[in-house]
Amino acid sequence: GAVVSQHPSWVICKSGTSVKIECRSLDFQATTMFWYRQFPKQSLMLMATSNEGSKATYEQGVEKDKFLINHASLTLSTLTVTSAHPEDSSFYICSATPLTGVKTQYFGPGTRLLVL
Amino acid sequence: DAKTTQPTSMDCAEGRAANLPCNHSTISGNEYVYWYRQIHSQGPQYIIHGLKNNETNEMASLIITEDRKSSTLILPHATLRDTAVYYCISTLNFGNEKLTFGTGTRLTIIP
């Protein structure tokens, strides 16, 4: 139980294009989902907290107009990297907390983005 | 979230118990201790969490000192697949709190 999936698992795009990453909780509902970013040899850094049906809360230094988050249902959140640039190349990871049961965040497998 | 301190790296022989320490001397009374691990190029995996009492599950045991200022994660019989970065995080237990990941402990299991 408590499985979180992400799609795609990796993506390569040209500079200036937009990329959408999906995060799904497969066997539970989650009102809150989180988006993290991890650069090589560094730890995870929280980008934003996403609540179903409301606007996401972004961490300081994260541009909300560049990283668009949509949390349309209790099982799906999307992160769109708009006008991607090479410095946006990173490992993007989402997590979700179940409505019931153990109160912990379950993480997706991550999406590796490479912007050329 | 209270700040946690962990050793940067540790080695452990395969088949032996791996004991990973964590200091959280400023932890507040209602903050839990959570452990996650991240195997290379994967998302973090939840291991275990606790408040005051020692906890055990199918993956590991968590020993929390009586003053709650430190804890130890124990992997009873380490295998090569346990090689990962282990993160100790103290946080409230409402489920919607953001997690602050430190640098963690890079555990290498030696054959």
Coordinates of C-alpha atoms in Angstrom, one line a residue:
Chain A
G1 CA 0.0 0.0 0.0
A2 CA 0.8 3.7 0.0
V3 CA 2.3 3.9 -3.5
V4 CA 3.0 7.1 -5.3
S5 CA 3.8 7.2 -9.0
Q6 CA 5.3 9.8 -11.2
H7 CA 5.2 10.3 -14.9
P8 CA 7.4 10.6 -16.9
S9 CA 10.3 9.0 -15.1
W10 CA 12.7 11.0 -17.2
V11 CA 12.4 13.7 -19.9
I12 CA 14.7 15.6 -22.2
C13 CA 13.5 18.9 -23.6
K14 CA 14.8 21.9 -25.5
S15 CA 15.4 25.2 -23.7
G16 CA 12.3 27.3 -23.8
T17 CA 9.7 24.5 -23.8
S18 CA 7.4 23.5 -21.0
V19 CA 7.3 20.2 -19.3
K20 CA 4.5 18.7 -17.2
I21 CA 5.2 16.1 -14.5
E22 CA 2.4 14.1 -13.0
C23 CA 2.2 12.7 -9.4
R24 CA -0.4 10.2 -8.5
S25 CA -1.3 8.4 -5.3
L26 CA -2.3 5.0 -6.5
D27 CA -4.0 3.4 -3.6
F28 CA -4.9 6.2 -1.2
Q29 CA -6.3 9.7 -1.2
A30 CA -4.2 12.7 -0.2
T31 CA -5.2 16.2 0.5
T32 CA -1.6 17.4 0.6
M33 CA 1.1 16.7 -1.9
F34 CA 4.6 18.1 -1.9
W35 CA 7.1 18.8 -4.6
Y36 CA 10.8 18.6 -4.1
R37 CA 13.9 19.2 -6.2
Q38 CA 17.2 17.5 -5.8
F39 CA 20.4 18.6 -7.6
P40 CA 23.4 16.2 -8.0
K41 CA 25.1 15.4 -4.7
Q42 CA 22.7 17.6 -2.7
S43 CA 19.7 16.8 -0.5
L44 CA 16.1 17.3 -1.3
M45 CA 14.8 20.8 -1.2
L46 CA 11.1 21.5 -0.8
M47 CA 9.7 23.6 -3.7
A48 CA 6.0 23.8 -2.8
T49 CA 3.1 22.3 -0.8
S50 CA 0.0 21.5 -2.8
N51 CA -3.5 21.2 -1.3
E52 CA -6.4 19.8 -3.3
G53 CA -8.7 22.5 -4.5
S54 CA -6.5 25.4 -3.4
K55 CA -3.5 27.3 -4.5
A56 CA -0.1 25.8 -3.8
T57 CA 2.2 27.4 -1.2
Y58 CA 5.7 28.0 -2.6
E59 CA 8.9 28.1 -0.6
Q60 CA 11.0 31.2 -0.6
G61 CA 13.0 31.6 -3.8
V62 CA 10.8 29.3 -5.9
E63 CA 9.1 31.2 -8.7
K64 CA 5.4 30.3 -8.8
D65 CA 4.9 31.5 -12.3
K66 CA 7.7 29.2 -13.5
F67 CA 6.7 26.2 -11.6
L68 CA 3.0 25.8 -12.0
I69 CA 1.3 23.4 -9.7
N70 CA -2.2 22.0 -10.1
H71 CA -3.8 19.7 -7.5
A72 CA -7.0 18.9 -9.2
S73 CA -8.1 15.8 -7.3
L74 CA -7.3 13.8 -4.1
T75 CA -5.0 11.5 -6.1
L76 CA -3.3 13.8 -8.7
S77 CA -1.0 16.8 -8.6
T78 CA 0.9 18.1 -11.6
L79 CA 4.0 20.3 -11.8
T80 CA 4.6 22.2 -15.0
V81 CA 8.1 23.7 -15.6
T82 CA 7.4 26.6 -17.9
S83 CA 10.0 27.9 -20.3
A84 CA 12.6 25.5 -19.0
H85 CA 16.2 26.4 -19.1
P86 CA 19.3 24.2 -18.5
E87 CA 19.5 25.4 -14.9
D88 CA 16.1 23.7 -14.3
S89 CA 17.7 20.3 -15.0
S90 CA 17.2 18.4 -11.8
F91 CA 15.5 15.4 -10.1
Y92 CA 12.0 16.3 -9.3
I93 CA 10.2 14.2 -6.6
C94 CA 6.7 14.4 -5.2
S95 CA 5.2 13.0 -2.0
A96 CA 1.8 12.6 -0.6
T97 CA 0.3 12.1 2.8
P98 CA -2.7 9.7 3.2
L99 CA -5.9 11.0 4.6
T100 CA -6.1 8.0 6.9
G101 CA -3.6 5.7 8.5
V102 CA 0.1 6.4 9.1
K103 CA 0.7 10.1 9.0
T104 CA 3.8 10.2 6.9
Q105 CA 4.8 11.3 3.4
Y106 CA 5.2 8.7 0.8
F107 CA 7.4 9.6 -2.1
G108 CA 7.3 9.0 -5.8
P109 CA 10.2 7.5 -7.7
G110 CA 11.2 10.9 -9.1
T111 CA 11.4 12.5 -12.5
R112 CA 14.8 13.4 -14.0
L113 CA 14.6 16.5 -16.2
L114 CA 17.3 17.4 -18.6
V115 CA 17.0 20.7 -20.4
L116 CA 19.3 21.1 -23.4
Chain B
D1 CA 11.3 21.5 12.8
A2 CA 14.1 20.8 15.2
K3 CA 17.5 20.5 13.7
T4 CA 19.0 17.0 13.5
T5 CA 22.7 16.0 13.2
Q6 CA 23.9 12.8 11.7
P7 CA 27.3 11.4 10.7
T8 CA 28.2 12.0 7.1
S9 CA 29.0 8.4 6.3
M10 CA 29.2 5.0 7.8
D11 CA 30.2 1.5 6.7
C12 CA 28.8 -1.7 7.9
A13 CA 29.6 -5.4 7.0
E14 CA 26.9 -7.3 5.3
G15 CA 24.9 -9.4 7.7
R16 CA 25.8 -7.3 10.7
A17 CA 23.5 -4.8 12.4
A18 CA 23.8 -1.3 11.2
N19 CA 23.3 1.3 13.9
L20 CA 22.7 4.9 12.6
P21 CA 22.7 7.7 15.2
C22 CA 20.9 11.0 15.1
N23 CA 21.1 13.9 17.5
H24 CA 18.0 16.1 17.9
S25 CA 18.7 18.0 21.1
T26 CA 16.3 20.8 20.4
I27 CA 13.3 18.5 19.7
S28 CA 10.0 19.7 21.1
G29 CA 7.7 17.6 23.1
N30 CA 5.2 17.0 20.3
E31 CA 7.7 16.4 17.5
Y32 CA 8.2 12.9 16.2
V33 CA 11.4 11.4 14.9
Y34 CA 11.1 10.1 11.3
W35 CA 13.6 8.1 9.3
Y36 CA 13.7 7.9 5.5
R37 CA 16.3 6.5 3.2
Q38 CA 17.1 7.3 -0.4
I39 CA 18.7 4.7 -2.6
H40 CA 20.6 6.2 -5.5
S41 CA 18.4 7.9 -8.1
Q42 CA 15.2 6.9 -6.4
G43 CA 12.6 8.8 -4.3
P44 CA 13.0 8.6 -0.5
Q45 CA 11.5 5.6 1.3
Y46 CA 9.8 5.8 4.6
I47 CA 11.3 3.5 7.2
I48 CA 9.9 4.2 10.7
H49 CA 8.9 6.9 13.1
G50 CA 8.4 7.4 16.8
L51 CA 7.7 9.9 19.6
K52 CA 9.0 8.5 22.9
N53 CA 8.8 4.7 22.9
N54 CA 11.0 2.4 20.9
E55 CA 9.5 1.2 17.7
T56 CA 10.0 -1.8 15.5
N57 CA 8.6 -2.8 12.1
E58 CA 9.6 -5.2 9.3
M59 CA 12.4 -2.9 8.2
A60 CA 14.1 -1.5 11.3
S61 CA 14.0 -0.6 14.9
L62 CA 14.1 2.9 16.3
I63 CA 15.6 3.5 19.8
I64 CA 14.8 6.9 21.3
T65 CA 16.7 8.0 24.4
E66 CA 14.6 8.8 27.5
D67 CA 15.4 12.5 27.2
R68 CA 14.5 12.3 23.5
K69 CA 17.7 14.2 22.5
S70 CA 19.0 11.4 20.3
S71 CA 17.9 8.3 18.6
T72 CA 19.3 5.3 16.8
L73 CA 18.0 3.5 13.7
I74 CA 18.9 -0.2 13.7
L75 CA 18.9 -2.3 10.6
P76 CA 19.2 -5.8 12.2
H77 CA 20.8 -7.7 9.4
A78 CA 22.2 -5.3 6.8
T79 CA 22.2 -6.4 3.1
L80 CA 23.8 -4.8 0.1
R81 CA 20.4 -3.4 -0.8
D82 CA 20.5 -1.3 2.3
T83 CA 23.2 0.9 0.9
A84 CA 21.6 4.3 0.8
V85 CA 21.5 7.8 2.3
Y86 CA 19.5 7.7 5.6
Y87 CA 17.7 10.8 6.7
C88 CA 16.6 11.5 10.3
I89 CA 14.0 14.2 10.5
S90 CA 12.0 15.6 13.5
T91 CA 8.6 17.0 12.7
L92 CA 5.0 17.2 13.9
N93 CA 2.8 14.3 13.1
F94 CA -0.2 15.9 11.4
G95 CA 0.9 14.7 8.0
N96 CA 0.8 18.0 6.2
E97 CA 4.1 19.4 7.6
K98 CA 6.9 20.0 5.2
L99 CA 10.0 17.9 5.8
T100 CA 13.4 19.5 6.0
F101 CA 16.0 17.1 4.7
G102 CA 19.5 17.5 6.0
T103 CA 22.6 15.9 4.4
G104 CA 21.8 12.5 6.0
T105 CA 24.2 9.6 6.6
R106 CA 25.5 7.7 3.6
L107 CA 25.5 4.1 4.7
T108 CA 27.6 1.7 2.7
I109 CA 27.2 -2.1 3.2
I110 CA 30.5 -3.9 2.6
P111 CA 30.3 -7.5 1.2

